[in-house]
Coordinates of C-alpha atoms in Angstrom, one line a residue:
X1 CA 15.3 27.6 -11.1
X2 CA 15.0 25.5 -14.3
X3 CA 18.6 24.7 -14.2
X4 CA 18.8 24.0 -10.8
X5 CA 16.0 21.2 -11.4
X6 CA 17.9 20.3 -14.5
X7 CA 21.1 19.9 -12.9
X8 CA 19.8 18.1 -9.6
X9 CA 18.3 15.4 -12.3
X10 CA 21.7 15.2 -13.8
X11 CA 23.4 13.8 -10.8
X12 CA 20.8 10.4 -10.7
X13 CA 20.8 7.9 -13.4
X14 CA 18.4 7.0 -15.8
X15 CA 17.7 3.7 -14.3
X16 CA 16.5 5.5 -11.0
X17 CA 14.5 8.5 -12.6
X18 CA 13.0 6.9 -15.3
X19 CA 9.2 6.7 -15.4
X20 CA 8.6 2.4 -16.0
X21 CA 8.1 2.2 -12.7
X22 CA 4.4 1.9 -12.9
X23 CA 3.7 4.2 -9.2
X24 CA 2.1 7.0 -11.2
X25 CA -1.2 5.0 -11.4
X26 CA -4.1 4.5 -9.3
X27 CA -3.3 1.4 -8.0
X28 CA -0.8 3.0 -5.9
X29 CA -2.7 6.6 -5.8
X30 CA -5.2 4.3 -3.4
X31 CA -2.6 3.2 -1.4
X32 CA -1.5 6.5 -0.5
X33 CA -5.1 7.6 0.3
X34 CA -5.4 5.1 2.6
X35 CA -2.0 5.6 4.1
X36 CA -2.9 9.5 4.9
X37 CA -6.4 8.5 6.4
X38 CA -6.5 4.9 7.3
X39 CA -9.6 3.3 8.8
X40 CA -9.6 2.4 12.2
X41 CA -13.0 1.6 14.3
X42 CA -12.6 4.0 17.1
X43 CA -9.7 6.3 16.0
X44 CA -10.6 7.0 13.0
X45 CA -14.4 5.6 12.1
X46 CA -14.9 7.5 8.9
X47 CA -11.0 6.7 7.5
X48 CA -10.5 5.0 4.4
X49 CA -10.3 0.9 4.2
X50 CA -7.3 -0.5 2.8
X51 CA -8.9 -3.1 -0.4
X52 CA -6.0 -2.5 -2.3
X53 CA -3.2 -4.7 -0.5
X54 CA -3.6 -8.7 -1.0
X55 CA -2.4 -9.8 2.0
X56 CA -3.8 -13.0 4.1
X57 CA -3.9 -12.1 7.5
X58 CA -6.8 -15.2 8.1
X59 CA -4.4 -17.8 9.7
X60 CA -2.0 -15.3 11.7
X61 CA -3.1 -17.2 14.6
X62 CA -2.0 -20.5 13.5
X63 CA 1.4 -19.5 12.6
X64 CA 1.4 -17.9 16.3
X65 CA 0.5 -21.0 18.2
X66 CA 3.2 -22.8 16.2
X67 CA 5.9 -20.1 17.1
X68 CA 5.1 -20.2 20.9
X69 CA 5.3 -24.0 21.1
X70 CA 8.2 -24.4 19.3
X71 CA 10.5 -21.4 20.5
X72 CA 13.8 -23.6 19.9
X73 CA 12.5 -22.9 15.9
X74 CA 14.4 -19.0 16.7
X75 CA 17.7 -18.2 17.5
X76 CA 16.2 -15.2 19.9
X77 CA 14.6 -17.5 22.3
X78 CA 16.6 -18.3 25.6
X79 CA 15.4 -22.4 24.1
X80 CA 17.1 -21.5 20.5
X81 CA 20.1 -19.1 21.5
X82 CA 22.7 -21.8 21.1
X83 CA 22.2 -22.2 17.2
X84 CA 23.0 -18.3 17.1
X85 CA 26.5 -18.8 16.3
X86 CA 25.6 -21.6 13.5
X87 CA 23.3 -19.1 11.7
X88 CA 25.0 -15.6 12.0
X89 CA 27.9 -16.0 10.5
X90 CA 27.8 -16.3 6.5
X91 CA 26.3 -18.6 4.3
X92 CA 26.6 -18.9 0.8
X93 CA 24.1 -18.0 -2.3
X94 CA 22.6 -21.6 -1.9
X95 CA 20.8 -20.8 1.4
X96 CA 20.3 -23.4 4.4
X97 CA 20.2 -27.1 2.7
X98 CA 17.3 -27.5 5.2
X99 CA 15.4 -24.5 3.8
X100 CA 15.6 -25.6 0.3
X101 CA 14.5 -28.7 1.3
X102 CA 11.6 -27.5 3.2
X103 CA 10.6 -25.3 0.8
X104 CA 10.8 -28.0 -2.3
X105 CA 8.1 -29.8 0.1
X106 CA 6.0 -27.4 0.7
X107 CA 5.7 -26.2 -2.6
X108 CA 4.8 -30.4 -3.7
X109 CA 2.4 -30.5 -1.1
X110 CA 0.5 -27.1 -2.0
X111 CA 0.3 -28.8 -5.2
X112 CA -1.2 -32.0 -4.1
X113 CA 2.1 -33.7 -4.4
X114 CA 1.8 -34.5 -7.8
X115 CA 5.5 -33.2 -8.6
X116 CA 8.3 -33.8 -6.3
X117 CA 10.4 -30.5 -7.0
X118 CA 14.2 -30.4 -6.5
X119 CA 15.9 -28.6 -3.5
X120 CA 19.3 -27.5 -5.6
X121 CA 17.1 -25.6 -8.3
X122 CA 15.7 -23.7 -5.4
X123 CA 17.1 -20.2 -5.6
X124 CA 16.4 -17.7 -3.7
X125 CA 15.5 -13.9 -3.6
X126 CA 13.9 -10.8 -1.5
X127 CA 10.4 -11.3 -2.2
X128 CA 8.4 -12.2 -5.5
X129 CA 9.1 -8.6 -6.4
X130 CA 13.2 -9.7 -6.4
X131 CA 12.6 -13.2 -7.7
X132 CA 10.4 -12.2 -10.8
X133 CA 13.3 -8.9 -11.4
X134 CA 16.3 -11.8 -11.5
X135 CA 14.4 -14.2 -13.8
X136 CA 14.2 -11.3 -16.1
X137 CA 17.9 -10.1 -15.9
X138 CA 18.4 -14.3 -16.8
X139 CA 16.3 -14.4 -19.9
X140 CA 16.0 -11.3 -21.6
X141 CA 18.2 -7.6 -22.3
X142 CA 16.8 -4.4 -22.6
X143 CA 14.7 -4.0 -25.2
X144 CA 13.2 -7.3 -25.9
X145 CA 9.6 -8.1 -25.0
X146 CA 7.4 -10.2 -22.5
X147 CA 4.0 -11.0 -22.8
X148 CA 2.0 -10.6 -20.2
X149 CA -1.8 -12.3 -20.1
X150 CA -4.3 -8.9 -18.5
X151 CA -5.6 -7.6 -16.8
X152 CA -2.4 -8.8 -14.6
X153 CA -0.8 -7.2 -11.3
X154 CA 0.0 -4.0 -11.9
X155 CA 3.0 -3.9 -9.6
X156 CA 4.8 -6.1 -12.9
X157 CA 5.7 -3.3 -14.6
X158 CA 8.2 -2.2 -12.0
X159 CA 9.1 -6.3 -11.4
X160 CA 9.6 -7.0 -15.2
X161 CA 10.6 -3.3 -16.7
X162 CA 12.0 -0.7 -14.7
X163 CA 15.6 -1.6 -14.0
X164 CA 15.7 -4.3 -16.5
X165 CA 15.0 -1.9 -20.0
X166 CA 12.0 -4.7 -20.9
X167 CA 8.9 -4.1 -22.9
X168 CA 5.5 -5.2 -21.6
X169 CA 2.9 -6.3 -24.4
X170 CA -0.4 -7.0 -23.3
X171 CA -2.7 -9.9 -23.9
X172 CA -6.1 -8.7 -24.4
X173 CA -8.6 -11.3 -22.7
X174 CA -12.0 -10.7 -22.9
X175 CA -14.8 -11.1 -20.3
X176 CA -17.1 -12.7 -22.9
X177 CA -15.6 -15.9 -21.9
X178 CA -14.4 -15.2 -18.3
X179 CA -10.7 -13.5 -19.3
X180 CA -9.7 -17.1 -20.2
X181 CA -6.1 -17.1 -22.1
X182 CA -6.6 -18.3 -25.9
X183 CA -4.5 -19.3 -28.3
X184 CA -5.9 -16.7 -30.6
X185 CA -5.0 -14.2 -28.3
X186 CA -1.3 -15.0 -27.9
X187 CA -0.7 -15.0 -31.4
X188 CA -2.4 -12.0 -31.9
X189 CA 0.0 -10.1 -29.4
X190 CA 3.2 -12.0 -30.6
X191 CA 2.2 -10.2 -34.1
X192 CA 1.9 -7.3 -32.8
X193 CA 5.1 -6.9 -30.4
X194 CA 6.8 -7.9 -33.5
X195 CA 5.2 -5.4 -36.0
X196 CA 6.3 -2.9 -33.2
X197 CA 10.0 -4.7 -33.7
X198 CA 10.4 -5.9 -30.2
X199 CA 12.4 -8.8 -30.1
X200 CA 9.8 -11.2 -28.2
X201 CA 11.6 -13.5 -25.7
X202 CA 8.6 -15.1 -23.6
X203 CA 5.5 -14.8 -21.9
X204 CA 4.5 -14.3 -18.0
X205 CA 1.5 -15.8 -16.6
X206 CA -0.2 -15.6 -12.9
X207 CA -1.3 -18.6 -12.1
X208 CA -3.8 -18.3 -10.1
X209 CA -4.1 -14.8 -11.4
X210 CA -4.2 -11.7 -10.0
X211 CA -6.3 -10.0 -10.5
X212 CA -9.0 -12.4 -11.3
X213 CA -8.6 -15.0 -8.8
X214 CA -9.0 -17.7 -11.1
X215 CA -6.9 -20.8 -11.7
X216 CA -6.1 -21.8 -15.4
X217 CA -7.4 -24.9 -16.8
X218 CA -4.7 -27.8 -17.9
X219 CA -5.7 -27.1 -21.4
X220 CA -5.0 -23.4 -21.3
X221 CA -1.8 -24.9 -19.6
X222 CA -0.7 -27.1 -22.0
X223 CA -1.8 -24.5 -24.6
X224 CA 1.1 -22.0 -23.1
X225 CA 3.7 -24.6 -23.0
X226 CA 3.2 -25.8 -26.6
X227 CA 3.1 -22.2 -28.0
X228 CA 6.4 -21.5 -26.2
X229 CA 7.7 -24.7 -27.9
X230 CA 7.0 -23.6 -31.0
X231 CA 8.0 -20.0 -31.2
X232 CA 10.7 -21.0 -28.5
X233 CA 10.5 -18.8 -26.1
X234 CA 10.0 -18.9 -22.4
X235 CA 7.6 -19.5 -19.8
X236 CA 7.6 -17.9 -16.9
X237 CA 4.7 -18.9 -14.5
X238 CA 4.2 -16.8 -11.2
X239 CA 2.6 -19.1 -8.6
X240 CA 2.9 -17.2 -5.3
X241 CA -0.9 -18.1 -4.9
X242 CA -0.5 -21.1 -5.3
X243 CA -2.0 -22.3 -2.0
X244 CA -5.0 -20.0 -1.4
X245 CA -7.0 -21.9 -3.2
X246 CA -10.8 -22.4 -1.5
X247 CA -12.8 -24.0 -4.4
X248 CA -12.6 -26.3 -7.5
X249 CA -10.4 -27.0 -10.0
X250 CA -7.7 -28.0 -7.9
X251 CA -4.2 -25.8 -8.6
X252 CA -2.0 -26.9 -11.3
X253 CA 1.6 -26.2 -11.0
X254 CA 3.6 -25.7 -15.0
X255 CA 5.7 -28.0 -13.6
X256 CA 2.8 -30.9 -13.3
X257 CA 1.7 -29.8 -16.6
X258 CA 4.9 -30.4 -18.7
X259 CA 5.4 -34.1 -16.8
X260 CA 3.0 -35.6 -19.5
X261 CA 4.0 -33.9 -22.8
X262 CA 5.6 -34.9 -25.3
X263 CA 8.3 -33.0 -27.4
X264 CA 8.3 -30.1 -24.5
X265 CA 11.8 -28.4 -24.0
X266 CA 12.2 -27.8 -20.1
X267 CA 14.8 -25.2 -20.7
X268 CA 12.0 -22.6 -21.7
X269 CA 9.7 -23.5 -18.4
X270 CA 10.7 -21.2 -15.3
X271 CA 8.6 -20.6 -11.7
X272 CA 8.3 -18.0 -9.6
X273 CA 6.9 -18.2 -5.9
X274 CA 7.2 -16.8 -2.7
X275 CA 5.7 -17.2 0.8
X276 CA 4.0 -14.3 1.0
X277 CA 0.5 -14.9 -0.2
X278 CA 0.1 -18.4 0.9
X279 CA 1.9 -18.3 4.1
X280 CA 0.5 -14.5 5.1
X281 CA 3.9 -13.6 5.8
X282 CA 5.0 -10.7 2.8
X283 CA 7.2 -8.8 5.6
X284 CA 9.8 -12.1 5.6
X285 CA 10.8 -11.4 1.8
X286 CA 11.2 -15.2 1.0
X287 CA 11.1 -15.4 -3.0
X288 CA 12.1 -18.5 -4.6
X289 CA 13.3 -18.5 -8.7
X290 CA 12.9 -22.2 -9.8
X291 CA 13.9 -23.2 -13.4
X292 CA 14.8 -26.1 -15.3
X293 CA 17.6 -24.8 -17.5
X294 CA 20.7 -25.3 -15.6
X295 CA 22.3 -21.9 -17.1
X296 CA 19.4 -19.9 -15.7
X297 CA 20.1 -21.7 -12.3
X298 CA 23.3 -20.9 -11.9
X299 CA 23.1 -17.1 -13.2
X300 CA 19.8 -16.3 -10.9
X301 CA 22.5 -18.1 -8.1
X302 CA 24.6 -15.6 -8.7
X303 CA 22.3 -12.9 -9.1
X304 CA 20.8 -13.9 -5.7
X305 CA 23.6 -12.4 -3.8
X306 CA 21.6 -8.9 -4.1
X307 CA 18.0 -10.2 -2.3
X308 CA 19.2 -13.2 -0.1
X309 CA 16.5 -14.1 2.6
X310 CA 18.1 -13.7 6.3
X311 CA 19.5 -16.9 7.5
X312 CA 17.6 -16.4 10.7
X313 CA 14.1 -16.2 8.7
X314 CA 15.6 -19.4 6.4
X315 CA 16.1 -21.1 10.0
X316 CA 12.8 -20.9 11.5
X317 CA 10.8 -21.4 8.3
X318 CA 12.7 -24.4 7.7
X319 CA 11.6 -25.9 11.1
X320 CA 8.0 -24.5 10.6
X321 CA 7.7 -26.6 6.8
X322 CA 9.0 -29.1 8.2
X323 CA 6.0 -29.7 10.4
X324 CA 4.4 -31.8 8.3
X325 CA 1.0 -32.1 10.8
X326 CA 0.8 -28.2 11.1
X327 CA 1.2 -27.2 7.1
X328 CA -1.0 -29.7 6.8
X329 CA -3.5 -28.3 9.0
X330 CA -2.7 -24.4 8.1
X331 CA -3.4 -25.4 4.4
X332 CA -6.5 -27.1 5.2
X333 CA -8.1 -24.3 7.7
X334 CA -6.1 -21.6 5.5
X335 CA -8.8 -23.1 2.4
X336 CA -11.8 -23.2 4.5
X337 CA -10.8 -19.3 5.8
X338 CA -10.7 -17.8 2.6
X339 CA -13.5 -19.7 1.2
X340 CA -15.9 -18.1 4.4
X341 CA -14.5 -14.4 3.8
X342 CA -14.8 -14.9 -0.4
X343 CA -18.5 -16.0 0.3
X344 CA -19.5 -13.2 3.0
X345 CA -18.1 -10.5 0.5
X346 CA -19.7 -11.7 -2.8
X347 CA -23.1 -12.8 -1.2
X348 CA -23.3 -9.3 0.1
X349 CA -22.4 -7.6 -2.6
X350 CA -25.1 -9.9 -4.8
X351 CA -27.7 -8.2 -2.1
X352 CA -27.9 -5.1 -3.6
X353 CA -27.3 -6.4 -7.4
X354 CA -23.2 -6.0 -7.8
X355 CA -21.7 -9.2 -9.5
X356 CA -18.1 -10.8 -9.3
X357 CA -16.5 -12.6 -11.9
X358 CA -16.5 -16.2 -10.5
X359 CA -13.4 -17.4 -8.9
X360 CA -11.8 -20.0 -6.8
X361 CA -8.2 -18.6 -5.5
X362 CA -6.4 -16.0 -4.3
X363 CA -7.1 -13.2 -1.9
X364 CA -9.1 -11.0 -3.8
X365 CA -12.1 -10.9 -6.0
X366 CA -13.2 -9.4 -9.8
X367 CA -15.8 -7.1 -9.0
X368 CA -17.9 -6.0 -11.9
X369 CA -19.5 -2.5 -11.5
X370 CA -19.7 -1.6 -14.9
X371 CA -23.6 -0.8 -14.4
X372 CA -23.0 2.0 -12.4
X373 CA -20.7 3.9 -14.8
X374 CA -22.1 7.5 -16.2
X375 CA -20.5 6.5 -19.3
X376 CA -19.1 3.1 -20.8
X377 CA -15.3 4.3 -20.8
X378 CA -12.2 4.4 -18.9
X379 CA -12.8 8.1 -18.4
X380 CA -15.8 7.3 -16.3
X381 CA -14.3 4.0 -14.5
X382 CA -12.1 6.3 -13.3
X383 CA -15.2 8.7 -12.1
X384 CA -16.4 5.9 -10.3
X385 CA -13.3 5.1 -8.5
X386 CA -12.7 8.2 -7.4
X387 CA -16.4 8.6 -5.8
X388 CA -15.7 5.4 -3.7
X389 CA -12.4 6.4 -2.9
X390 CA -12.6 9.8 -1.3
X391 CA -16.5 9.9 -0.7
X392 CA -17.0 6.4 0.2
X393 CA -13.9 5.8 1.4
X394 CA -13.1 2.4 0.2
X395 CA -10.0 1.6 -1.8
X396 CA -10.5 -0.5 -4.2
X397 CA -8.4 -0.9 -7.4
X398 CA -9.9 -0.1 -10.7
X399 CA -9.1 -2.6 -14.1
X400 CA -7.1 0.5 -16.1
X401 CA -4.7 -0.4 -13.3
X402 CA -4.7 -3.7 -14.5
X403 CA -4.3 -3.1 -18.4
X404 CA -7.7 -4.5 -18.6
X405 CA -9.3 -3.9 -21.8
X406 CA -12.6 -3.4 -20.6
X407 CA -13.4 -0.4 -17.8
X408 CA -15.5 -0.7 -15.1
X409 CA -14.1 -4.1 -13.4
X410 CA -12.4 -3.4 -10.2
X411 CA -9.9 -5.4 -7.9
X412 CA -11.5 -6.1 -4.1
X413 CA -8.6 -7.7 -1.6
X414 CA -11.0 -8.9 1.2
X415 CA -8.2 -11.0 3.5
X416 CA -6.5 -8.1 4.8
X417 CA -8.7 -7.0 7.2
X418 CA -11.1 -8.3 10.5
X419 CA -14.8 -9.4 10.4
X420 CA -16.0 -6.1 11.7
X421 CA -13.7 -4.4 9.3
X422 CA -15.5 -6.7 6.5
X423 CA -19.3 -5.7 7.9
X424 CA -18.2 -1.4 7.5
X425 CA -16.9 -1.8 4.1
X426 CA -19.8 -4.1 3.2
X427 CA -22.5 -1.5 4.9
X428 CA -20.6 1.3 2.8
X429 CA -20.4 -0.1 -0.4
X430 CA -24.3 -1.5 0.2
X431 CA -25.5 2.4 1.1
X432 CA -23.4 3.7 -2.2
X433 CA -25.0 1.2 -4.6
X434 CA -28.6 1.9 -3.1
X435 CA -28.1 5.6 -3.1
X436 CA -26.7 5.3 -6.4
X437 CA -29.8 3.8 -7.4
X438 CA -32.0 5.5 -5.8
X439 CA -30.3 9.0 -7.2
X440 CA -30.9 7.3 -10.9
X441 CA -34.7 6.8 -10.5
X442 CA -35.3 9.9 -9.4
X443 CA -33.5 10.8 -12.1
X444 CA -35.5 8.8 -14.5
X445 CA -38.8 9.7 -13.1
X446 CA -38.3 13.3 -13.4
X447 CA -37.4 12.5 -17.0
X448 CA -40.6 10.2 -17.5
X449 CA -42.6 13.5 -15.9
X450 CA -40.8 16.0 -18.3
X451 CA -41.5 14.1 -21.2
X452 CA -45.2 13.0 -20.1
X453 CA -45.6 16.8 -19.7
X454 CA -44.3 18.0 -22.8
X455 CA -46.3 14.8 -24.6
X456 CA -49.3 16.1 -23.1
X457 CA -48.9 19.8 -24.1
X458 CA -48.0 18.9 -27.4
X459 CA -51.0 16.3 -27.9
X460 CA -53.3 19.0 -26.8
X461 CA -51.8 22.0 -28.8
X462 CA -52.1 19.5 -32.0
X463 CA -56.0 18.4 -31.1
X464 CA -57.0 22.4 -30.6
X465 CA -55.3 22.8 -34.1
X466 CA -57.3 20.2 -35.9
X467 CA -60.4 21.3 -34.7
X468 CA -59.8 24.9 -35.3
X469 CA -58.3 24.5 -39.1
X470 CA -59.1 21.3 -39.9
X471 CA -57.3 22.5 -43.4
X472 CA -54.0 22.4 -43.9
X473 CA -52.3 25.3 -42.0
X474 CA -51.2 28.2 -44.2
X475 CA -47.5 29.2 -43.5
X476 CA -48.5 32.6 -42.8
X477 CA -50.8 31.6 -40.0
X478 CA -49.9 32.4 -35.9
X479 CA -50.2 28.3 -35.2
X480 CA -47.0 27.9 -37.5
X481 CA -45.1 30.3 -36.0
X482 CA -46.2 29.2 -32.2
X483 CA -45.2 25.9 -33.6
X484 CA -41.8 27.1 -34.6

């Protein structure tokens, strides 16, 4: 039996079997809970509620109008069949000239046009997932080292690590002042990655991040890009949530950020974004590499020929951006969506005492529930999680996931799902805090009663005592040995 096993492993590669692809984690072991039992309000009542998966399904409806009054925008529409010809056939790694273009737009718009971005450094790829792997196979070879800002998205370590060979080494940010990115911090991993002799080639950021749903400061910013500068090294910046921003600061794209610095070496600053988060639309795999070194253009070109997006999705998106009245419309109605749905979750939560780390993007909250763990450790965060999991039936992701250094902050997607959904998961998590609580006072008052018992006995044992041997008590006597 053991050599059949053996043997069977033998005929896959290392790249496919190895373990760097991060699944063997919660994050993922929630997914699959919810995926045998999913929630649903008449089916399945009792099921579990998918809080794991960021995806924005607020402004579906707005992307549907759009498609049904402009049905030319698809080739498989009896108004848009003539273009089939023009789009089936091949096209080559650079994508539609019209899709660039549309994307370069959109991506200045969502961040409030202060940069005009370049259509011929778009590249793309399948997803965020593809785009962040290629950027990766550009910059670095197995071995060498990232640094990666956390807690950050746990889905990175199969993005940045598994087929490429790279190292991930954590920053450690702190939630004494709000997981903010220091200086101090950066160094102190760069030290460390190099004690550990890991050739460190750059760092990754989120920005806004995931998990936290915060944006980052132009100081932090500008902080990144002159450390870079100086240990040269690259900068990667993720901003595939770029656009679900509901609250100040405004969004700040790297490539605003390096505009107005002096001395900065474009070559090191690379961006990552996709459609997928800001659009609502993961299931059309448009990811977008964009870098300023020429050299990493044309090799993630090149790479792209393994995660091209369809020229029929390219097509209608194109048409879609280029609407400049209805992305400006979605964005605005997209920001006041997300900002209703961020309030309704975190004011209800507040309710019954449960705090969120404050935040102004993305399409998920930092919840912090680190008062209702038995003990102060990971062990018991991941206690917790399994209590609302499978008796609660909620998944939501806890912070080990995340690499966070502190336990018992956990991850809460709330754009995924319908009002009603939002008012069962609330009403559960409400009834498991209050229960919780309610379970600990008992729990406290029958402590209070033991000890006020015992206290009681003992005071009256000891007064008895003093009036029968007011002396000292001889070792030999009954009282020291009823005492003992």
């Amino acid at each position: 039996m053991e050599f059949k096993r053996k043997n069977k492993t033998q005929l896959l590669s290392k790249i496919a079997t190895n373990d760097r692809h991060g699944e063997n984690s919660p994050y993922f072991d929630g997914w699959k809970a919810y995926d045998n039992n999913p929630f649903h309000p008449t089916q399945n009542p009792n099921g579990v509620i998918q809080m794991g998966l960021a995806e924005n399904k607020l402004c579906f409806d707005l992307i549907k109008k759009w498609i049904m009054e402009n049905p030319d925008a698809s080739i498989c529409t009896a108004e848009g069949v003539d273009k089939f010809k023009d789009v089936a056939i091949f096209q080559d790694y650079h994508g539609l000239k019209e899709f660039r273009e549309a994307i370069a737009k959109f991506m200045g718009r969502v961040g409030g046009n202060k940069v005009t971005f370049d259509a011929n450094r778009i590249v793309m790829s399948s997803g965020a997932t593809g785009a962040n792997e290629t950027i990766m196979f550009c910059l670095a070879d197995p071995g060498d080292a990232f640094l990666l800002p956390s807690p950050y998205y746990p889905g990175f370590a199969r993005d940045l690590r598994w087929r490429t060979g790279l190292e991930i080494v954590p920053v450690d940010c702190k939630s004494s002042n709000n997981f903010r990115i220091t200086r101090a911090a950066m160094e102190d991993a760069y030290e460390k990655a190099q004690k550990w002799n890991l050739n460190v080639k750059g760092i990754i950021i989120a920005n806004p991040s995931n998990p936290l749903g915060t944006t980052l400061d132009i100081e932090t910013m500008r902080s990144l890009v002159a450390f870079v500068n100086e240990k040269n090294i690259h900068l990667v910046c993720d901003e595939i949530y770029a656009a679900t921003v509901f609250d100040s600061p405004r969004f700040v794209s790297v490539a605003e950020v390096i505009q107005d610095m002096d001395c900065c070496n474009r070559d090191l600053i690379h961006i990552v974004y996709s459609l997928s988060k800001d659009m609502g639309i993961p299931g059309f795999r448009v990811g977008i590499v964009y870098s300023f070194n020429d050299d990493v253009m044309l090799c993630a070109r090149k790479m792209s020929s393994f995660g091209l997006v369809s020229s029929q999705t390219q097509y209608l998106l194109a048409s879609m951006l280029s609407d400049d009245g209805f992305v400006g419309n979605f964005l605005r109605e997209s920001s006041k969506r997300l900002a209703k749905r961020h309030y309704v979750f975190t004011k209800g939560l507040e309710q019954v005492g449960i705090s969120c780390l404050t935040s102004n993007a993305g399409l998920f909250f930092w919840m912090d529930m680190r008062q209702l763990l038995k003990e102060q450790s990971f062990k018991g965060e991941i206690e917790l999680w399994r209590v609302i999991l499978n008796e609660v039936k909620l998944n939501v992701s806890p912070s080990s996931s995340f690499q966070c250094s502190e336990p018992g902050w956990f991850r809460v997607c709330f754009a995924n799902m319908d009002d009603k959904t939002v008012e069962v998961a609330l009403n559960r998590i409400r009834a498991f805090v209050l229960d919780r609580e309610n379970q600990e006072s008992n729990r406290s008052k029958r402590c209070w009663r033991k000890k006020h018992l015992r206290l009681s006995f003992s005071s009256t044992r000891l007064y008895d005592e003093t009036i029968m041997s007011p002396c000292m008590i001889s070792p030999h006597s009954p009282l020291v040995r009823a005492k003992t």
